[in-house]
mmCIF file of C-alpha atoms in Angstrom:
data_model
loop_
_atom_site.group_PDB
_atom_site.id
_atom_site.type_symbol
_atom_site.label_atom_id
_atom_site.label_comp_id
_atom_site.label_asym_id
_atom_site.label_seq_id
_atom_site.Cartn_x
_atom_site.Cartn_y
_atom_site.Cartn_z
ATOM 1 C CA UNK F 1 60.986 4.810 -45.155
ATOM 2 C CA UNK F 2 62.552 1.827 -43.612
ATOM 3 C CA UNK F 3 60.211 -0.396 -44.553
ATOM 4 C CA UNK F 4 59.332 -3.200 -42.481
ATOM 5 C CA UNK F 5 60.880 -4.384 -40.076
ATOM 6 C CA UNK F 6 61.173 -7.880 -38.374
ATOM 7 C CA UNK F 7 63.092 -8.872 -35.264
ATOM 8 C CA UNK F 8 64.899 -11.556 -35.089
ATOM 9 C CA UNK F 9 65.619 -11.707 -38.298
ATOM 10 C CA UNK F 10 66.861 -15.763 -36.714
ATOM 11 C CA UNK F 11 65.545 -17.371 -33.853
ATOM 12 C CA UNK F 12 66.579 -20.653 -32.492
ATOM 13 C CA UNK F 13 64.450 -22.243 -29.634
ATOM 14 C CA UNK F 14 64.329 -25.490 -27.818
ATOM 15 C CA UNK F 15 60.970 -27.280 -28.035
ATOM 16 C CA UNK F 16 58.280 -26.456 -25.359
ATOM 17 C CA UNK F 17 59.476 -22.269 -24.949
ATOM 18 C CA UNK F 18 58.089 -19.497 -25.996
ATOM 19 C CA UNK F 19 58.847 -17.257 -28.839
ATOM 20 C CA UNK F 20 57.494 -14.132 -29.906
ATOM 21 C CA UNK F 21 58.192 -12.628 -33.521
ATOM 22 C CA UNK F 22 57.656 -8.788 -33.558
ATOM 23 C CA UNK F 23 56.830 -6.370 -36.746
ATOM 24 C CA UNK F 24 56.777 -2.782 -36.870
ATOM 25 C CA UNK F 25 54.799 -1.623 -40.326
ATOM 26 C CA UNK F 26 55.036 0.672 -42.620
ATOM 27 C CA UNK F 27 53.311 3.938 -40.851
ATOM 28 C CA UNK F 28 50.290 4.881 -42.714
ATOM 29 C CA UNK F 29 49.941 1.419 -43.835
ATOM 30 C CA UNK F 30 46.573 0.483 -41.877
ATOM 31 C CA UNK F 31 46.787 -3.499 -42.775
ATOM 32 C CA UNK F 32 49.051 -6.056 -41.416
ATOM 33 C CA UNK F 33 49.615 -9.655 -42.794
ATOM 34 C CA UNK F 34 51.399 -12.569 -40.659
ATOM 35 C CA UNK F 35 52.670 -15.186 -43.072
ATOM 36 C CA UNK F 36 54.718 -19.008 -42.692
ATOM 37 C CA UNK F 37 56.560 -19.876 -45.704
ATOM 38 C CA UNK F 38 58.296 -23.897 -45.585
ATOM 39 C CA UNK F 39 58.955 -25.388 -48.330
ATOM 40 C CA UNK F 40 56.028 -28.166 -48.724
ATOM 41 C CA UNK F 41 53.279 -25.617 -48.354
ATOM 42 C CA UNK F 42 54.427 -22.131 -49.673
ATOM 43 C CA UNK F 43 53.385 -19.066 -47.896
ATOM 44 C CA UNK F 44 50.478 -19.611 -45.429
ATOM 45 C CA UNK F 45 48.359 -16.264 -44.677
ATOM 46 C CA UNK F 46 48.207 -16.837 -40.978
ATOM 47 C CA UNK F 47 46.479 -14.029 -39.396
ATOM 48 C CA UNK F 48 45.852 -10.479 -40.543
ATOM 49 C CA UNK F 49 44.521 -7.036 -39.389
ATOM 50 C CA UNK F 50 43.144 -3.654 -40.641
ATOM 51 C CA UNK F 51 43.423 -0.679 -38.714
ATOM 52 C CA UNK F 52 44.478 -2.705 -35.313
ATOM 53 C CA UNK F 53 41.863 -5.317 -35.154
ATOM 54 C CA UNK F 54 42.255 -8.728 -35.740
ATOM 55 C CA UNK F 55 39.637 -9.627 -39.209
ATOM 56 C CA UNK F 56 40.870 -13.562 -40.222
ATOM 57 C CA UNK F 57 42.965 -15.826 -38.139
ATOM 58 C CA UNK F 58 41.605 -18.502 -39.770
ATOM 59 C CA UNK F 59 45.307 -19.659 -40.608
ATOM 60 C CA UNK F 60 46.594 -19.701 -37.301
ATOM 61 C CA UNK F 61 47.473 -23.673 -37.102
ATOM 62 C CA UNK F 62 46.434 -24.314 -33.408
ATOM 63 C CA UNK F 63 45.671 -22.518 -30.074
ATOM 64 C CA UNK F 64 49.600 -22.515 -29.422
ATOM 65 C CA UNK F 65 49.469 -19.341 -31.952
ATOM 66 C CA UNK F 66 48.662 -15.995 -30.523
ATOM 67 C CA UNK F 67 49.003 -12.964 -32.681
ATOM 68 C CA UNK F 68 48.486 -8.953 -31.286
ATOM 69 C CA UNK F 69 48.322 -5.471 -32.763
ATOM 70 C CA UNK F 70 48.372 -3.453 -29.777
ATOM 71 C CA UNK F 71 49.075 0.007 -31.953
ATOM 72 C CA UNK F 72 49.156 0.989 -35.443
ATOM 73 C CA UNK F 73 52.946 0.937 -35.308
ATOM 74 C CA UNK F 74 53.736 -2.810 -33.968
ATOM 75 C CA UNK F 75 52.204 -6.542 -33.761
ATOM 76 C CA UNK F 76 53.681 -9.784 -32.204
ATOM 77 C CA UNK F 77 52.790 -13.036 -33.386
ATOM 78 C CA UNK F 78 53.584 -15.392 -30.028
ATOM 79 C CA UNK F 79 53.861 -19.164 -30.362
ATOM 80 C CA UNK F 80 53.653 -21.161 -26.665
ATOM 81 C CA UNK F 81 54.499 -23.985 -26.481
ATOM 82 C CA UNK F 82 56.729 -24.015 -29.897
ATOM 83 C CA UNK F 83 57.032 -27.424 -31.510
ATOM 84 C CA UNK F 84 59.812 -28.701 -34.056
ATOM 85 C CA UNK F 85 57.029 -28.647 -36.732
ATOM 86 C CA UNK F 86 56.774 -24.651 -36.216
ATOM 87 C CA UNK F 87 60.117 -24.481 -37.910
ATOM 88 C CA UNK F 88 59.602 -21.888 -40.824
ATOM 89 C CA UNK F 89 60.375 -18.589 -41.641
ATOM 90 C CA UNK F 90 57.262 -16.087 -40.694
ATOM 91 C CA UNK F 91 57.133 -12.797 -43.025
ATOM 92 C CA UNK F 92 55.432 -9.922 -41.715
ATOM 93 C CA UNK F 93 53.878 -7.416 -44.178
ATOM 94 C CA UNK F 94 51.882 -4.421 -44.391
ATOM 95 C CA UNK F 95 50.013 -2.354 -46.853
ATOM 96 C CA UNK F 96 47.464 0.602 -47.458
ATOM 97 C CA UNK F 97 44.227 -1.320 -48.726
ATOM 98 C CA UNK F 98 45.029 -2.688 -52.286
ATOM 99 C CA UNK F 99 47.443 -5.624 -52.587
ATOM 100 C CA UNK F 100 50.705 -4.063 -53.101
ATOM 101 C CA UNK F 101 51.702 -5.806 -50.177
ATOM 102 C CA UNK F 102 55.537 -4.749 -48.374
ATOM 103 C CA UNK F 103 56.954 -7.849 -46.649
ATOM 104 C CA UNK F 104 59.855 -7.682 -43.997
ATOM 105 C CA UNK F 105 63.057 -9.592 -44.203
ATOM 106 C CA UNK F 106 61.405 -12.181 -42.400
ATOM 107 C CA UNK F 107 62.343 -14.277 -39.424
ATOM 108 C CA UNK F 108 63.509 -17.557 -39.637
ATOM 109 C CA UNK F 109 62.402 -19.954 -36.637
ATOM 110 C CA UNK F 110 64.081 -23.272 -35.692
ATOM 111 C CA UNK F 111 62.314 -25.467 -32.762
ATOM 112 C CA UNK F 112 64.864 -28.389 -31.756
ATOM 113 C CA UNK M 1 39.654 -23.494 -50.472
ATOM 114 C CA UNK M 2 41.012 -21.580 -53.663
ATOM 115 C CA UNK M 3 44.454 -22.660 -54.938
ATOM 116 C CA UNK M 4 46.911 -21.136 -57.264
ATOM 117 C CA UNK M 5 49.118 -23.972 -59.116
ATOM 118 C CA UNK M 6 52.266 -22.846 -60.553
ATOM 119 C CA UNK M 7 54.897 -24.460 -62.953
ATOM 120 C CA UNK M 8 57.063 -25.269 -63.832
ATOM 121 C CA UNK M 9 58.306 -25.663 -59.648
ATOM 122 C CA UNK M 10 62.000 -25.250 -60.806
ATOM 123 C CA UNK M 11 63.730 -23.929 -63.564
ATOM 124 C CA UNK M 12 67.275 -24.340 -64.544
ATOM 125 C CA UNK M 13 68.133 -22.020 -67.812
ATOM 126 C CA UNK M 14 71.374 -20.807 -69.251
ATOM 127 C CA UNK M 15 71.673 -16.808 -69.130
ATOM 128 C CA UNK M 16 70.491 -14.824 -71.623
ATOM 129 C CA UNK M 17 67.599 -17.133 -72.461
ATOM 130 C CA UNK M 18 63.817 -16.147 -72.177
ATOM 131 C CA UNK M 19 61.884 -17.873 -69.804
ATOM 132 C CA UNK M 20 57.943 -18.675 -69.184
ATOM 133 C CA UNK M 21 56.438 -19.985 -66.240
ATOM 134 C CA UNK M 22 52.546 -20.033 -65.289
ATOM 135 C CA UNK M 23 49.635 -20.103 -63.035
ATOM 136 C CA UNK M 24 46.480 -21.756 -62.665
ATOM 137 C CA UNK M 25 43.097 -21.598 -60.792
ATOM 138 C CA UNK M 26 40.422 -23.718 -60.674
ATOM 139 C CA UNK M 27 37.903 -20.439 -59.974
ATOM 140 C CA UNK M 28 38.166 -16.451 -61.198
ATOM 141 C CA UNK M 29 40.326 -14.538 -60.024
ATOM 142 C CA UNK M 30 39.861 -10.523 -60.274
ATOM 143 C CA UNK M 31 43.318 -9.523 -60.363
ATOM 144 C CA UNK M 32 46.197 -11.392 -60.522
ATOM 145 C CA UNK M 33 49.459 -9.827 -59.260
ATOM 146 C CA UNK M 34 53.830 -11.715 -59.661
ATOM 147 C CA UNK M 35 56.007 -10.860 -56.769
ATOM 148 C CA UNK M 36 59.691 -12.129 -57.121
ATOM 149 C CA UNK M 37 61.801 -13.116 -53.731
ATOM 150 C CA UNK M 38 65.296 -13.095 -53.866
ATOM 151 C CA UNK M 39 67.073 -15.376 -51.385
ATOM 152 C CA UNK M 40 67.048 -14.075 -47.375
ATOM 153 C CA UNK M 41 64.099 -11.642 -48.332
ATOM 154 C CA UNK M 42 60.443 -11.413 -48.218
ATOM 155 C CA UNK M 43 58.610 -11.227 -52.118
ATOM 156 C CA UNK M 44 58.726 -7.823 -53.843
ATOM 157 C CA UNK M 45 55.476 -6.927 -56.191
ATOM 158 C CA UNK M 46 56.444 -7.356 -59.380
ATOM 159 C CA UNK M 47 53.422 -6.721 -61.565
ATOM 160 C CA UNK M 48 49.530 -6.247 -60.661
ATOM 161 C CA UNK M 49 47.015 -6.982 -63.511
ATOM 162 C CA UNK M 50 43.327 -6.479 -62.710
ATOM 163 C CA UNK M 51 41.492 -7.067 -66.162
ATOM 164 C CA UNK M 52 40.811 -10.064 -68.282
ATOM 165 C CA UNK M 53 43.276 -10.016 -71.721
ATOM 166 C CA UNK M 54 45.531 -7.699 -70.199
ATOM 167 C CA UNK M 55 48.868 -7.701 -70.668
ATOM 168 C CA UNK M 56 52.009 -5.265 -68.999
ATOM 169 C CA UNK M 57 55.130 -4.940 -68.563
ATOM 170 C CA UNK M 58 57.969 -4.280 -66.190
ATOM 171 C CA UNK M 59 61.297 -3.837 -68.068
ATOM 172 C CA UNK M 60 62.464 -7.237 -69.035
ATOM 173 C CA UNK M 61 59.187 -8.851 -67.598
ATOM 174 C CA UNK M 62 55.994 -9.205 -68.901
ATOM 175 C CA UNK M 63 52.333 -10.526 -67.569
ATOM 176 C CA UNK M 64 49.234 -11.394 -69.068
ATOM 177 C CA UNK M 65 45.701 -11.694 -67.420
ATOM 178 C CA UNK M 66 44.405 -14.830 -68.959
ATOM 179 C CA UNK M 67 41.053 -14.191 -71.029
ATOM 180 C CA UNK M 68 39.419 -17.113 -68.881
ATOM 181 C CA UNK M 69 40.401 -15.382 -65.511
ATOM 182 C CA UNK M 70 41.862 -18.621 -64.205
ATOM 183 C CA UNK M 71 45.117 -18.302 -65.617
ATOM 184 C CA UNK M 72 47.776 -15.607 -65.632
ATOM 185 C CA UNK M 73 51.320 -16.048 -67.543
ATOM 186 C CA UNK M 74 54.949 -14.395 -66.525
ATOM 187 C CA UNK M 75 57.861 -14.033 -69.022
ATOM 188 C CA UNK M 76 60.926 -12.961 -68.346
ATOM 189 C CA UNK M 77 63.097 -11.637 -71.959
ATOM 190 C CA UNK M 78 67.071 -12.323 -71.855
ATOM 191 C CA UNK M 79 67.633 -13.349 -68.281
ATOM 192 C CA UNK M 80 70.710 -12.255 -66.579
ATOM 193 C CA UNK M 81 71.974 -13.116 -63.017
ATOM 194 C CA UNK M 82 69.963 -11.231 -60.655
ATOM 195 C CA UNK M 83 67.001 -12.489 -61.420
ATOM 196 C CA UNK M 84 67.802 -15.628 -59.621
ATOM 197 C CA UNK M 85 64.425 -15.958 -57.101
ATOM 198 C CA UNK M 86 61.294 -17.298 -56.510
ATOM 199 C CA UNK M 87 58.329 -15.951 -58.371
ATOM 200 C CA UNK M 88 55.233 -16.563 -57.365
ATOM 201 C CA UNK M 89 51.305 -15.463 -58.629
ATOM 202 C CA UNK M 90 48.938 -14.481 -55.988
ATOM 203 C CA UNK M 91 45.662 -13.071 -56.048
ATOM 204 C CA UNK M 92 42.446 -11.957 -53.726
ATOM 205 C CA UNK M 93 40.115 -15.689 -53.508
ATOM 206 C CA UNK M 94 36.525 -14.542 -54.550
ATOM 207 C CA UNK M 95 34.452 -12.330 -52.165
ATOM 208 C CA UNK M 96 37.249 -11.537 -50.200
ATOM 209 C CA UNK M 97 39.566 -8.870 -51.695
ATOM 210 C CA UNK M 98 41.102 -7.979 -49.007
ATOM 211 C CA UNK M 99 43.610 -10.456 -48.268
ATOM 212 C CA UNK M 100 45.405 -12.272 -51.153
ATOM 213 C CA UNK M 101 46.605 -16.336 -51.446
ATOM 214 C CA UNK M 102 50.374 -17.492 -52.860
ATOM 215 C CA UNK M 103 50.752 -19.938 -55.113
ATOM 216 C CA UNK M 104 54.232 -22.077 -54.313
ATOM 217 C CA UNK M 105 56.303 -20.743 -56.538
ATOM 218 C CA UNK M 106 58.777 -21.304 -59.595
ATOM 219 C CA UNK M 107 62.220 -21.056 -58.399
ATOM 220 C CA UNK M 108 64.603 -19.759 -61.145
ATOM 221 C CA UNK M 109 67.716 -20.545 -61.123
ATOM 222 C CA UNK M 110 70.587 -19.744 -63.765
ATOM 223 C CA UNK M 111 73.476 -21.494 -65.054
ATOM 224 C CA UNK M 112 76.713 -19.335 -65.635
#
């Protein structure tokens, strides 16, 4: 298996566009995590879903964040307007119910 | 909300040495779980413990569940280079097991 994969793996954006991070899980897997990592607060749990459907976005900073799971095999998380604050790198993972969680490579976001 | 404190944050150790590092809560946890993330990639699953007083191992490494449930201990026996990273402890906050919280992290690093 590939494992998971994130694309970009490096994004650099000017402030006020859009950018959309994509993830393709592990198949089988039926939950998907969306997590920021910076360095002065760790890795955030941002938004996650089992089997499609969105269950907590209670970490999703502001409306600006948008996250979708339109199939079992891919999810965007979409930030509009970005902001120089956004600047992180956003880890995608996936898992079959326990907490052995598989993270992608990650993408790692600059807004300037 | 439920935190996970970690220390120490950084760790600078000659190889070949054995290294500690902890975690603590300030509620239960039911399982406590170390993933290690090497630089440019997203954290691996190290270990998983899920009862009180338990203690396994992985190779060189080695985890206890803390009898209180709030705290949960990684060691690491004669480091060598590779395990350069950041480890960090994460667990499922009570009454909701199905996503899991980070702490920040102890970032290893090892002098030649």
């Amino acid at each position: 298996d590939a494992g998971v994969i994130q694309s970009p793996r490096h994004e650099v954006t000017e402030m006020g566009q859009e950018v959309t991070l994509r993830c393709k899980p592990i198949s089988g897997h039926d939950y998907l995590f969306w997590y920021r990592q910076t360095m002065m607060r760790g890795l955030e749990l941002l938004i996650y879903f089992n089997n499609n459907v969105p269950i907590d976005d209670s970490g999703m900073p502001e409306d600006r964040f948008s996250a979708k799971m339109p199939n079992a095999s891919f999810s965007t998380l979409k930030i509009q307007p970005s902001e120089p604050r956004d600047s992180a790198v956003y880890f995608c993972a996936s898992s079959l119910a326990g907490y052995g969680y598989t993270f992608g490579s990650g993408t790692r976001l600059t807004v300037v | 909300g439920q935190q996970l404190n970690q220390s120490p944050q950084s760790m600078f150790i000659q190889e070949g040495e054995d290294v500690s590092m902890n975690c603590t809560s300030s509620s239960i946890f039911n399982t406590w779980l170390w993933y290690k993330q090497d630089p440019g990639e997203g954290p691996v699953l190290l270990i998983a413990l899920y009862k009180a007083g338990e203690l396994t191992s992985n190779g060189r490494l080695t985890a206890q569940f803390g009898i209180t449930r709030k705290d949960s201990f990684l060691n690491i026996s004669a480091s060598i280079p590779s395990d350069v990273g950041i480890y960090f402890c994460a667990g499922p906050p009570m009454n909701r097991d199905d996503k899991i919280i980070f702490g920040k992290g102890t970032r290893l690093h090892i002098l030649p």
